[in-house]
CSV table of C-alpha atoms in Angstrom, one decimal:
chain,number,residue,atom,x,y,z
Q,25,MET,CA,0.0,0.0,0.0
Q,26,SER,CA,2.8,2.4,0.9
Q,27,GLU,CA,4.7,1.4,-2.2
Q,28,GLY,CA,1.7,2.2,-4.4
Q,29,ARG,CA,1.2,5.6,-2.5
Q,30,SER,CA,4.9,6.5,-3.2
Q,31,PHE,CA,4.5,5.8,-6.9
Q,32,MET,CA,1.4,8.0,-6.9
Q,33,ASP,CA,3.2,10.8,-5.1
Q,34,PHE,CA,6.1,10.6,-7.6
Q,35,ASP,CA,3.6,10.7,-10.5
Q,36,ALA,CA,1.9,13.7,-9.0
Q,37,LEU,CA,5.2,15.5,-8.5
Q,38,ASN,CA,6.3,14.6,-12.0
Q,39,ALA,CA,3.1,15.9,-13.5
Q,40,GLN,CA,3.4,19.1,-11.5
Q,41,ALA,CA,7.0,19.6,-12.7
Q,42,GLN,CA,5.9,19.0,-16.3
Q,43,GLY,CA,3.2,21.6,-15.8
Q,44,TRP,CA,5.8,24.2,-14.5
Q,45,ILE,CA,8.2,23.4,-17.4
Q,46,GLU,CA,5.4,23.9,-19.9
Q,47,GLN,CA,4.4,27.2,-18.3
Q,48,VAL,CA,8.0,28.5,-18.4
Q,49,MET,CA,8.3,27.5,-22.0
Q,50,LEU,CA,5.1,29.4,-22.8
Q,51,TRP,CA,6.5,32.4,-21.0
Q,52,LEU,CA,9.7,32.2,-22.9
Q,53,GLN,CA,7.7,32.2,-26.1
Q,54,SER,CA,5.6,35.1,-25.0
Q,55,PRO,CA,6.7,38.6,-26.2
Q,56,VAL,CA,5.0,40.1,-23.2
Q,57,PHE,CA,7.1,38.0,-20.8
Q,58,LEU,CA,10.3,38.6,-22.8
Q,59,ALA,CA,9.6,42.3,-22.8
Q,60,GLN,CA,9.3,42.4,-19.0
Q,61,LEU,CA,12.4,40.3,-18.6
Q,62,ALA,CA,14.3,42.6,-20.9
Q,63,ALA,CA,13.1,45.6,-18.9
Q,64,ILE,CA,14.4,44.1,-15.7
Q,65,GLY,CA,17.8,43.3,-17.2
Q,66,LEU,CA,18.0,46.8,-18.7
Q,67,ALA,CA,17.2,48.4,-15.3
Q,68,ILE,CA,19.9,46.3,-13.6
Q,69,ILE,CA,22.4,47.6,-16.2
Q,70,LEU,CA,21.3,51.2,-16.2
Q,71,ALA,CA,21.1,51.7,-12.4
Q,72,PRO,CA,24.9,51.5,-11.7
Q,73,ILE,CA,25.7,53.5,-14.8
Q,74,LEU,CA,23.4,56.4,-13.9
Q,75,ALA,CA,24.5,56.2,-10.2
Q,76,GLY,CA,28.2,56.6,-11.3
Q,77,LEU,CA,27.2,59.5,-13.6
Q,78,LEU,CA,25.3,61.3,-10.9
Q,79,ARG,CA,28.2,60.9,-8.4
Q,80,ARG,CA,30.6,62.5,-11.0
Q,81,LEU,CA,28.2,65.4,-11.7
Q,82,ILE,CA,27.1,66.1,-8.1
Q,83,PRO,CA,30.1,66.7,-5.7
Q,84,VAL,CA,28.0,66.3,-2.5
Q,85,LEU,CA,27.3,62.7,-3.5
Q,86,ARG,CA,31.0,62.0,-4.2
Q,87,THR,CA,32.8,63.6,-1.2
Q,88,ALA,CA,31.9,63.5,2.5
Q,89,PRO,CA,31.3,67.1,3.9
Q,90,THR,CA,33.7,68.5,6.5
Q,91,PRO,CA,32.2,69.4,9.9
Q,92,ASP,CA,32.7,73.1,9.3
Q,93,ALA,CA,30.8,73.0,6.0
Q,94,ASN,CA,27.5,74.9,5.6
Q,95,LEU,CA,24.4,72.8,6.1
Q,96,PHE,CA,26.6,70.0,7.4
Q,97,ARG,CA,23.8,67.8,8.6
Q,98,ALA,CA,21.8,68.1,5.3
Q,99,ARG,CA,25.0,67.4,3.3
Q,100,SER,CA,25.8,64.4,5.4
Q,101,ILE,CA,22.3,62.9,4.8
Q,102,ILE,CA,22.7,63.5,1.0
Q,103,TYR,CA,26.1,61.9,1.0
Q,104,GLN,CA,24.9,58.9,3.0
Q,105,THR,CA,22.0,58.5,0.6
Q,106,GLY,CA,24.4,58.4,-2.3
Q,107,GLN,CA,25.9,55.2,-0.8
Q,108,PHE,CA,22.7,53.3,-1.9
Q,109,LEU,CA,21.9,55.5,-4.9
Q,110,ARG,CA,22.0,52.4,-7.2
Q,111,ALA,CA,19.2,50.8,-5.2
Q,112,ILE,CA,17.1,54.0,-5.4
Q,113,LEU,CA,17.7,54.3,-9.2
Q,114,LEU,CA,16.8,50.6,-9.7
Q,115,VAL,CA,13.5,51.0,-8.0
Q,116,ALA,CA,12.8,54.2,-10.0
Q,117,ILE,CA,13.8,52.7,-13.4
Q,118,LEU,CA,11.7,49.6,-12.7
Q,119,ALA,CA,8.7,51.8,-11.8
Q,120,LEU,CA,9.2,53.8,-15.1
Q,121,PHE,CA,9.5,50.6,-17.2
Q,122,ALA,CA,6.3,49.2,-15.5
Q,123,THR,CA,4.4,52.3,-16.5
Q,124,ALA,CA,5.8,52.2,-20.0
Q,125,LEU,CA,4.8,48.5,-20.5
Q,126,ARG,CA,1.2,49.1,-19.3
Q,127,SER,CA,0.9,52.0,-21.7
Q,128,ILE,CA,1.9,50.0,-24.8
Q,129,SER,CA,-1.1,48.0,-26.1
Q,130,ALA,CA,1.1,45.3,-27.6
Q,131,PHE,CA,2.3,44.3,-24.1
Q,132,GLY,CA,-0.1,45.7,-21.4
Q,133,GLU,CA,1.3,43.6,-18.6
Q,134,ASP,CA,3.9,44.4,-15.9
Q,135,TRP,CA,3.5,41.8,-13.2
Q,136,LEU,CA,7.1,40.5,-13.5
Q,137,VAL,CA,8.5,44.0,-13.4
Q,138,LYS,CA,6.3,44.7,-10.3
Q,139,ILE,CA,7.8,41.6,-8.6
Q,140,ALA,CA,11.3,42.8,-9.4
Q,141,GLN,CA,10.4,46.3,-8.2
Q,142,SER,CA,9.1,44.9,-4.9
Q,143,LEU,CA,12.3,43.0,-4.3
Q,144,ALA,CA,14.3,46.0,-5.2
Q,145,THR,CA,12.3,48.1,-2.7
Q,146,VAL,CA,13.0,45.6,0.1
Q,147,PHE,CA,16.7,45.8,-0.8
Q,148,LEU,CA,16.6,49.6,-0.8
Q,149,VAL,CA,15.2,49.5,2.8
Q,150,TYR,CA,17.9,47.1,3.9
Q,151,ARG,CA,20.7,49.3,2.4
Q,152,ALA,CA,19.2,52.4,4.0
Q,153,ILE,CA,19.2,50.7,7.4
Q,154,ARG,CA,22.9,49.6,6.9
Q,155,VAL,CA,23.9,53.1,6.0
Q,156,PHE,CA,22.0,55.3,8.5
Q,157,LEU,CA,22.1,53.1,11.6
Q,158,ALA,CA,25.7,52.7,12.9
Q,159,ASP,CA,24.8,51.0,16.2
Q,160,PRO,CA,24.8,47.2,15.7
Q,161,PHE,CA,21.9,46.6,18.0
Q,162,TYR,CA,19.5,49.2,16.5
Q,163,ARG,CA,20.6,48.0,13.0
Q,164,LYS,CA,19.7,44.4,13.8
Q,165,VAL,CA,16.4,45.4,15.3
Q,166,ALA,CA,15.5,47.6,12.2
Q,167,VAL,CA,16.5,44.8,9.8
Q,168,TYR,CA,14.3,42.3,11.6
Q,169,ILE,CA,11.3,44.6,11.8
Q,170,LEU,CA,11.4,47.0,8.8
Q,171,VAL,CA,12.5,44.6,6.1
Q,172,PRO,CA,9.7,42.1,6.8
Q,173,LEU,CA,7.2,45.0,6.9
Q,174,ALA,CA,8.5,46.3,3.6
Q,175,LEU,CA,8.1,42.8,2.1
Q,176,ILE,CA,4.6,42.5,3.4
Q,177,ILE,CA,3.7,45.9,1.9
Q,178,VAL,CA,5.2,45.3,-1.6
Q,179,LEU,CA,3.6,41.9,-1.8
Q,180,GLY,CA,0.2,43.4,-1.2
Q,181,TYR,CA,-0.6,41.7,2.2
Q,182,TRP,CA,-0.6,44.9,4.3
Q,183,ASP,CA,-4.4,45.0,4.7
Q,184,GLU,CA,-4.6,41.4,5.8
Q,185,PHE,CA,-1.7,41.9,8.2
Q,186,THR,CA,-3.2,45.0,9.8
Q,187,SER,CA,-6.6,43.3,10.1
Q,188,PHE,CA,-4.9,40.4,11.9
Q,189,LEU,CA,-3.2,42.7,14.4
Q,190,ASN,CA,-6.5,44.6,15.0
Q,191,ALA,CA,-8.4,41.4,15.6
Q,192,THR,CA,-5.8,40.0,18.1
Q,193,THR,CA,-6.8,41.1,21.6
Q,194,VAL,CA,-4.0,41.2,24.1
Q,195,ILE,CA,-5.7,42.8,27.1
Q,196,PRO,CA,-9.5,42.9,27.1
Q,197,MET,CA,-10.8,46.2,28.4
Q,198,GLY,CA,-14.4,46.5,27.5
Q,199,ASP,CA,-15.2,48.4,24.3
Q,200,ASN,CA,-11.6,49.5,23.9
Q,201,PRO,CA,-9.3,46.5,24.3
Q,202,ILE,CA,-5.6,46.7,23.8
Q,203,THR,CA,-4.8,44.7,20.6
Q,204,ALA,CA,-1.6,43.6,19.0
Q,205,MET,CA,-1.9,46.7,16.7
Q,206,THR,CA,-1.9,48.9,19.8
Q,207,LEU,CA,1.3,47.2,21.1
Q,208,ALA,CA,2.9,47.5,17.6
Q,209,LYS,CA,2.1,51.2,17.4
Q,210,LEU,CA,3.4,51.6,21.0
Q,211,ALA,CA,6.7,50.0,20.0
Q,212,VAL,CA,7.1,51.9,16.7
Q,213,PHE,CA,6.0,55.4,17.9
Q,214,GLY,CA,7.7,54.9,21.2
Q,215,SER,CA,11.0,54.1,19.6
Q,216,LEU,CA,10.6,57.1,17.2
Q,217,PHE,CA,9.5,59.6,19.8
Q,218,PHE,CA,12.0,58.7,22.5
Q,219,TRP,CA,14.8,58.8,19.9
Q,220,LEU,CA,13.7,62.2,18.9
Q,221,GLY,CA,13.3,63.1,22.6
Q,222,SER,CA,16.9,62.0,23.4
Q,223,VAL,CA,18.2,64.1,20.6
Q,224,GLY,CA,16.1,67.1,21.7
Q,225,ASN,CA,17.0,66.5,25.3
Q,226,LYS,CA,20.8,66.7,24.6
Q,227,ARG,CA,20.4,69.9,22.5
Q,228,GLY,CA,18.0,71.5,24.9
Q,229,GLN,CA,20.2,70.8,27.9
Q,230,SER,CA,23.3,72.1,26.0
Q,231,ALA,CA,21.5,75.3,25.2
Q,232,ILE,CA,20.4,75.8,28.8
Q,233,ARG,CA,23.9,75.1,30.2
Q,234,ALA,CA,25.3,77.6,27.7
Q,235,GLN,CA,23.4,80.5,29.3
Q,236,GLU,CA,26.3,82.1,31.1
Q,237,SER,CA,24.0,84.8,32.6
Q,238,LEU,CA,22.4,82.1,34.9
Q,239,ASP,CA,24.0,80.6,37.9
Q,240,SER,CA,25.5,77.1,37.4
Q,241,GLY,CA,23.1,75.6,39.9
Q,242,VAL,CA,20.1,77.3,38.3
Q,243,ARG,CA,21.2,76.0,34.9
Q,244,GLU,CA,21.4,72.4,36.2
Q,245,ILE,CA,17.9,72.7,37.8
Q,246,LEU,CA,16.4,74.1,34.6
Q,247,ALA,CA,18.2,71.4,32.5
Q,248,LYS,CA,16.7,68.6,34.6
Q,249,LEU,CA,13.2,70.1,34.7
Q,250,PHE,CA,13.4,70.4,30.9
Q,251,GLN,CA,14.4,66.7,30.7
Q,252,ILE,CA,11.5,65.6,33.0
Q,253,ILE,CA,8.9,67.7,31.2
Q,254,LEU,CA,10.1,66.7,27.8
Q,255,PHE,CA,9.9,62.9,28.5
Q,256,ILE,CA,6.5,63.3,30.2
Q,257,VAL,CA,5.1,65.0,27.1
Q,258,ILE,CA,6.7,62.3,24.9
Q,259,ALA,CA,5.1,59.6,27.0
Q,260,PHE,CA,1.7,61.1,26.6
Q,261,LEU,CA,2.3,61.6,22.8
Q,262,VAL,CA,3.2,57.9,22.5
Q,263,ILE,CA,0.2,56.8,24.4
Q,264,ASN,CA,-2.2,58.9,22.4
Q,265,THR,CA,-0.6,57.9,19.1
Q,266,ALA,CA,-0.8,54.3,20.0
Q,267,GLY,CA,-4.5,54.7,20.8
Q,268,ILE,CA,-4.4,53.4,24.3
Q,269,PRO,CA,-7.6,54.5,26.1
Q,270,THR,CA,-7.8,56.4,29.4
Q,271,SER,CA,-8.8,53.2,31.2
Q,272,GLY,CA,-5.6,51.7,29.9
Q,273,LEU,CA,-3.6,54.4,31.5
Q,274,VAL,CA,-5.2,53.5,34.8
Q,275,VAL,CA,-4.0,49.9,34.4
Q,276,VAL,CA,-0.5,51.1,33.4
Q,277,PHE,CA,-0.2,53.5,36.3
Q,278,SER,CA,-1.5,50.8,38.7
Q,279,ALA,CA,1.2,48.4,37.4
Q,280,LEU,CA,3.9,51.1,37.8
Q,281,SER,CA,2.7,51.9,41.3
Q,282,LEU,CA,2.9,48.2,42.2
Q,283,GLY,CA,6.4,48.0,40.6
Q,284,VAL,CA,7.5,51.0,42.7
Q,285,GLY,CA,6.1,49.4,45.8
Q,286,LEU,CA,7.7,46.0,45.2
Q,287,GLY,CA,11.1,46.6,43.7
Q,288,LEU,CA,11.6,50.2,42.4
Q,289,GLN,CA,12.0,52.0,45.7
Q,290,PRO,CA,15.8,52.5,45.1
Q,291,ILE,CA,15.2,54.0,41.7
Q,292,ALA,CA,12.5,56.3,43.0
Q,293,ALA,CA,14.6,57.3,46.0
Q,294,ASN,CA,17.6,58.1,43.7
Q,295,PHE,CA,15.3,60.1,41.4
Q,296,VAL,CA,13.9,62.2,44.3
Q,297,SER,CA,17.4,62.6,45.8
Q,298,GLY,CA,18.6,64.0,42.5
Q,299,LEU,CA,15.9,66.6,42.6
Q,300,ILE,CA,16.7,67.5,46.2
Q,301,ILE,CA,20.4,67.8,45.3
Q,302,LEU,CA,19.6,70.2,42.5
Q,303,LEU,CA,17.1,72.3,44.5
Q,304,ASP,CA,19.1,72.7,47.7
Q,305,ARG,CA,22.3,73.1,45.7
Q,306,SER,CA,24.4,71.3,48.4
Q,307,VAL,CA,26.3,69.7,45.5
Q,308,LYS,CA,26.7,71.2,42.0
Q,309,VAL,CA,28.6,70.4,38.8
Q,310,GLY,CA,32.2,71.3,39.2
Q,311,ASP,CA,32.4,70.8,43.0
Q,312,PHE,CA,35.2,68.7,44.4
Q,313,VAL,CA,33.8,66.1,46.9
Q,314,MET,CA,35.1,63.4,49.1
Q,315,LEU,CA,32.7,60.5,49.9
Q,316,GLU,CA,33.0,57.7,52.3
Q,317,GLY,CA,35.5,55.0,51.3
Q,318,ASP,CA,38.1,57.5,50.1
Q,319,VAL,CA,36.1,58.3,46.9
Q,320,PHE,CA,37.0,61.8,45.8
Q,321,GLY,CA,36.9,63.9,42.6
Q,322,ARG,CA,34.9,66.5,40.8
Q,323,ILE,CA,31.2,66.3,40.1
Q,324,LYS,CA,30.9,65.8,36.3
Q,325,SER,CA,27.2,65.5,36.0
Q,326,ILE,CA,24.0,65.0,38.2
Q,327,ASN,CA,21.6,62.6,36.5
Q,328,MET,CA,18.2,61.4,37.3
Q,329,ARG,CA,19.4,58.3,39.1
Q,330,SER,CA,23.1,58.9,39.8
Q,331,THR,CA,25.9,61.4,40.0
Q,332,THR,CA,29.1,61.0,38.1
Q,333,VAL,CA,32.3,61.9,40.0
Q,334,ALA,CA,35.4,62.3,37.7
Q,335,THR,CA,38.7,61.4,39.4
Q,336,ALA,CA,42.1,62.9,38.6
Q,337,ASP,CA,43.3,59.6,37.0
Q,338,GLY,CA,40.6,59.7,34.3
Q,339,LYS,CA,38.0,57.4,35.9
Q,340,ASP,CA,34.3,58.1,36.3
Q,341,ILE,CA,32.7,56.9,39.5
Q,342,ILE,CA,28.9,56.5,39.4
Q,343,VAL,CA,27.5,57.3,42.8
Q,344,PRO,CA,23.8,56.8,43.7
Q,345,ASN,CA,22.1,60.2,44.4
Q,346,THR,CA,21.0,58.8,47.8
Q,347,ASP,CA,24.7,58.9,49.0
Q,348,PHE,CA,24.5,62.7,49.0
Q,349,THR,CA,21.2,62.8,50.9
Q,350,GLU,CA,21.7,60.0,53.4
Q,351,ASN,CA,25.5,59.9,54.0
Q,352,SER,CA,28.1,62.4,55.1
Q,353,TYR,CA,30.6,63.8,52.6
Q,354,GLU,CA,33.0,66.6,52.2
Q,355,ASN,CA,32.4,69.4,49.6
Q,356,TRP,CA,35.7,71.2,49.3
Q,357,THR,CA,34.5,73.9,46.9
Q,358,HIS,CA,30.9,74.4,48.0
Q,359,ASP,CA,31.2,78.1,48.9
Q,360,SER,CA,34.7,79.0,47.8
Q,361,PRO,CA,37.4,77.6,45.6
Q,362,LEU,CA,40.1,78.7,48.2
Q,363,GLN,CA,41.8,75.8,50.0
Q,364,ARG,CA,44.4,75.7,52.8
Q,365,TYR,CA,47.2,73.1,52.5
Q,366,GLU,CA,50.0,72.0,54.8
Q,367,VAL,CA,53.6,70.7,54.2
Q,368,ASP,CA,55.5,69.3,57.1
Q,369,PHE,CA,59.3,69.4,57.3
Q,370,GLY,CA,62.0,69.0,60.0
Q,371,VAL,CA,65.2,70.9,60.8
Q,372,SER,CA,68.1,70.1,63.2
Q,373,TYR,CA,68.2,71.3,66.8
Q,374,ASP,CA,71.0,73.7,65.8
Q,375,THR,CA,68.8,75.7,63.5
Q,376,ASP,CA,67.9,79.4,64.4
Q,377,LEU,CA,64.1,79.1,64.2
Q,378,ASP,CA,63.6,82.9,64.3
Q,379,ALA,CA,65.7,83.3,61.2
Q,380,LEU,CA,64.1,80.2,59.6
Q,381,VAL,CA,60.5,81.5,59.6
Q,382,PRO,CA,60.8,84.5,57.3
Q,383,ILE,CA,63.2,82.7,54.9
Q,384,VAL,CA,60.7,79.8,54.3
Q,385,ARG,CA,57.6,82.0,54.4
Q,386,ASP,CA,59.0,84.4,51.7
Q,387,ALA,CA,60.2,81.5,49.5
Q,388,VAL,CA,56.7,79.8,49.6
Q,389,LEU,CA,54.9,83.1,49.0
Q,390,ALA,CA,57.0,83.5,45.8
Q,391,HIS,CA,55.1,80.6,44.2
Q,392,PRO,CA,52.6,82.0,41.7
Q,393,ASP,CA,49.7,79.9,43.0
Q,394,VAL,CA,50.2,80.6,46.7
Q,395,LEU,CA,47.9,83.4,47.9
Q,396,GLY,CA,48.6,86.2,50.3
Q,397,ASP,CA,44.9,86.5,51.1
Q,398,PRO,CA,43.0,85.4,53.3
Q,399,ASP,CA,46.3,84.7,55.0
Q,400,GLU,CA,50.0,84.7,54.0
Q,401,PRO,CA,51.9,81.4,54.4
Q,402,SER,CA,52.5,80.6,58.0
Q,403,VAL,CA,55.6,78.7,59.3
Q,404,GLU,CA,54.5,77.0,62.5
Q,405,PHE,CA,56.3,75.0,65.2
Q,406,ARG,CA,54.7,71.5,65.7
Q,407,ASN,CA,56.8,69.5,68.2
Q,408,PHE,CA,60.2,68.4,69.3
Q,409,GLY,CA,61.0,65.2,67.5
Q,410,ASP,CA,63.5,62.5,68.3
Q,411,SER,CA,65.9,63.7,65.6
Q,412,SER,CA,64.5,67.1,64.5
Q,413,ILE,CA,62.4,70.0,65.3
Q,414,ASN,CA,59.2,69.4,63.4
Q,415,MET,CA,57.8,72.4,61.5
Q,416,CYS,CA,54.9,73.0,59.2
Q,417,VAL,CA,54.0,75.5,56.4
Q,418,GLU,CA,50.3,76.4,56.0
Q,419,PHE,CA,49.4,78.3,52.8
Q,420,TRP,CA,46.3,79.1,50.7
Q,421,CYS,CA,45.7,78.3,47.0
Q,422,ARG,CA,42.8,78.6,44.6
Q,423,GLY,CA,41.8,75.1,43.5
Q,424,ILE,CA,42.3,71.5,44.4
Q,425,ASP,CA,45.7,69.9,44.9
Q,426,ASP,CA,45.0,67.2,42.4
Q,427,GLY,CA,45.3,66.6,38.7
Q,428,PRO,CA,47.2,69.5,37.0
Q,429,ASN,CA,47.7,71.3,40.3
Q,430,LYS,CA,50.7,70.2,42.4
Q,431,PHE,CA,50.6,72.8,45.2
Q,432,THR,CA,52.0,70.7,48.0
Q,433,SER,CA,54.6,69.1,45.8
Q,434,ASP,CA,55.8,72.4,44.5
Q,435,VAL,CA,56.0,73.9,48.0
Q,436,GLY,CA,57.9,70.8,49.2
Q,437,PHE,CA,60.5,71.4,46.5
Q,438,ILE,CA,60.7,75.1,47.4
Q,439,ILE,CA,61.3,74.3,51.1
Q,440,TRP,CA,64.0,71.7,50.2
Q,441,ARG,CA,65.8,74.1,47.9
Q,442,THR,CA,65.6,76.9,50.4
Q,443,LEU,CA,67.0,74.9,53.3
Q,444,LYS,CA,69.8,73.6,51.1
Q,445,ALA,CA,70.6,77.2,49.9
Q,446,ASN,CA,70.8,78.5,53.4
Q,447,ASN,CA,72.9,75.5,54.7
Q,448,ILE,CA,70.1,74.5,57.1
Q,449,GLU,CA,70.4,70.8,58.0
Q,450,ILE,CA,67.6,68.5,57.3
Q,451,PRO,CA,68.2,65.7,59.9
Q,452,PHE,CA,67.5,62.1,59.6
Q,453,PRO,CA,67.0,59.5,62.4
Q,454,GLN,CA,70.3,58.4,64.0
Q,455,ARG,CA,70.9,55.6,66.5
Q,456,VAL,CA,74.0,55.2,68.7
Q,457,ASN,CA,74.9,51.7,69.8
Q,458,HIS,CA,77.1,51.3,72.9
Q,459,GLN,CA,78.9,48.0,73.2
Q,460,ALA,CA,79.3,46.8,76.8
Q,461,PRO,CA,82.9,45.9,77.8
Q,462,ALA,CA,83.7,42.3,77.7
Q,463,PRO,CA,83.6,40.6,81.2
Q,464,LYS,CA,86.9,40.0,82.9
Q,465,LYS,CA,88.1,36.4,83.1
């Protein structure tokens, strides 16, 4: 029985293959089919020729613009578009040939050219994604989403596809359920609006921070308020564009509230702490801070969740905003950039301290970064050491002794050179060993 069925299947496949072969032979004998095939071949030949000609005639398609060129952004887009100019011309030429074939009564058909045009359109979308999206993740997402959508559209199944999405209910909500189409719109318009929002946020914050007439703390507050308001507006635009009903918003906000209650308290706390930091201005961008655990550096940025502290060795330390509202820390430049520093040194017990003080003080004061106000350098006695009289120089400078500033190091060198030049001994620990006499025999 199975052997007879296999022979029947083979006969059916053979008959079907014979039918296909006969159909292809009929097409190859048909002037209409051959005309369409010739049109496709001619379009494939003409597209690269015309693309090369346009690149030679139009400089902006041939050479990438320099950053200082006029209309740099527009020129860059035109130049990038030129990288898939052949695909654009192929689609355009196939569309022109399809129209020409329909208008000629001897042919009157363009179905094969339409199929070729559809495939060329899908290839055009793929090339545009490869050129305009540099990030590998976004490029992969766009290829997996936009290319299938383009294929559905060009093959004429768009209406059936949208009807299927509209008919698929994800969350039943009375008369206005959330369907697969709603989620698709939410994903598409959400990605688009939030990408535009991120670009607008960067430019808006840069414009606000460029206002030198405003205090730095005020600029940071306005920048963060601009960011918050912008993304709230974008969120409502996305929701309205996706067609989510008001009742759906209640569900979404309820889920968010539950999420905050269960696991998002740290994020919410850091967000609120960031606002508190900006409003009370206890910390602002540019301040030099020292946190618990010997973490120190300049405040580089205050974000919605964390604060970035840039260290002198080129590292960025991400600190939760709650560390500035719940823990103690030192802000060295909160009210004034002036800082007092100390350098310890020792001299021998034979030194004339009364003569030493003005010599060292004047030498330190000669340093260009050492200030005479609020106080001049002060040479102070500390204690009597085992091998030296321990002294100290206190002096004021503008800025932090870190990174490009070497205040204490420079002053240490000045003290060493001054002592050497005045023949003042810098002692070092000495030990005297006494050997007991050998016992008499």
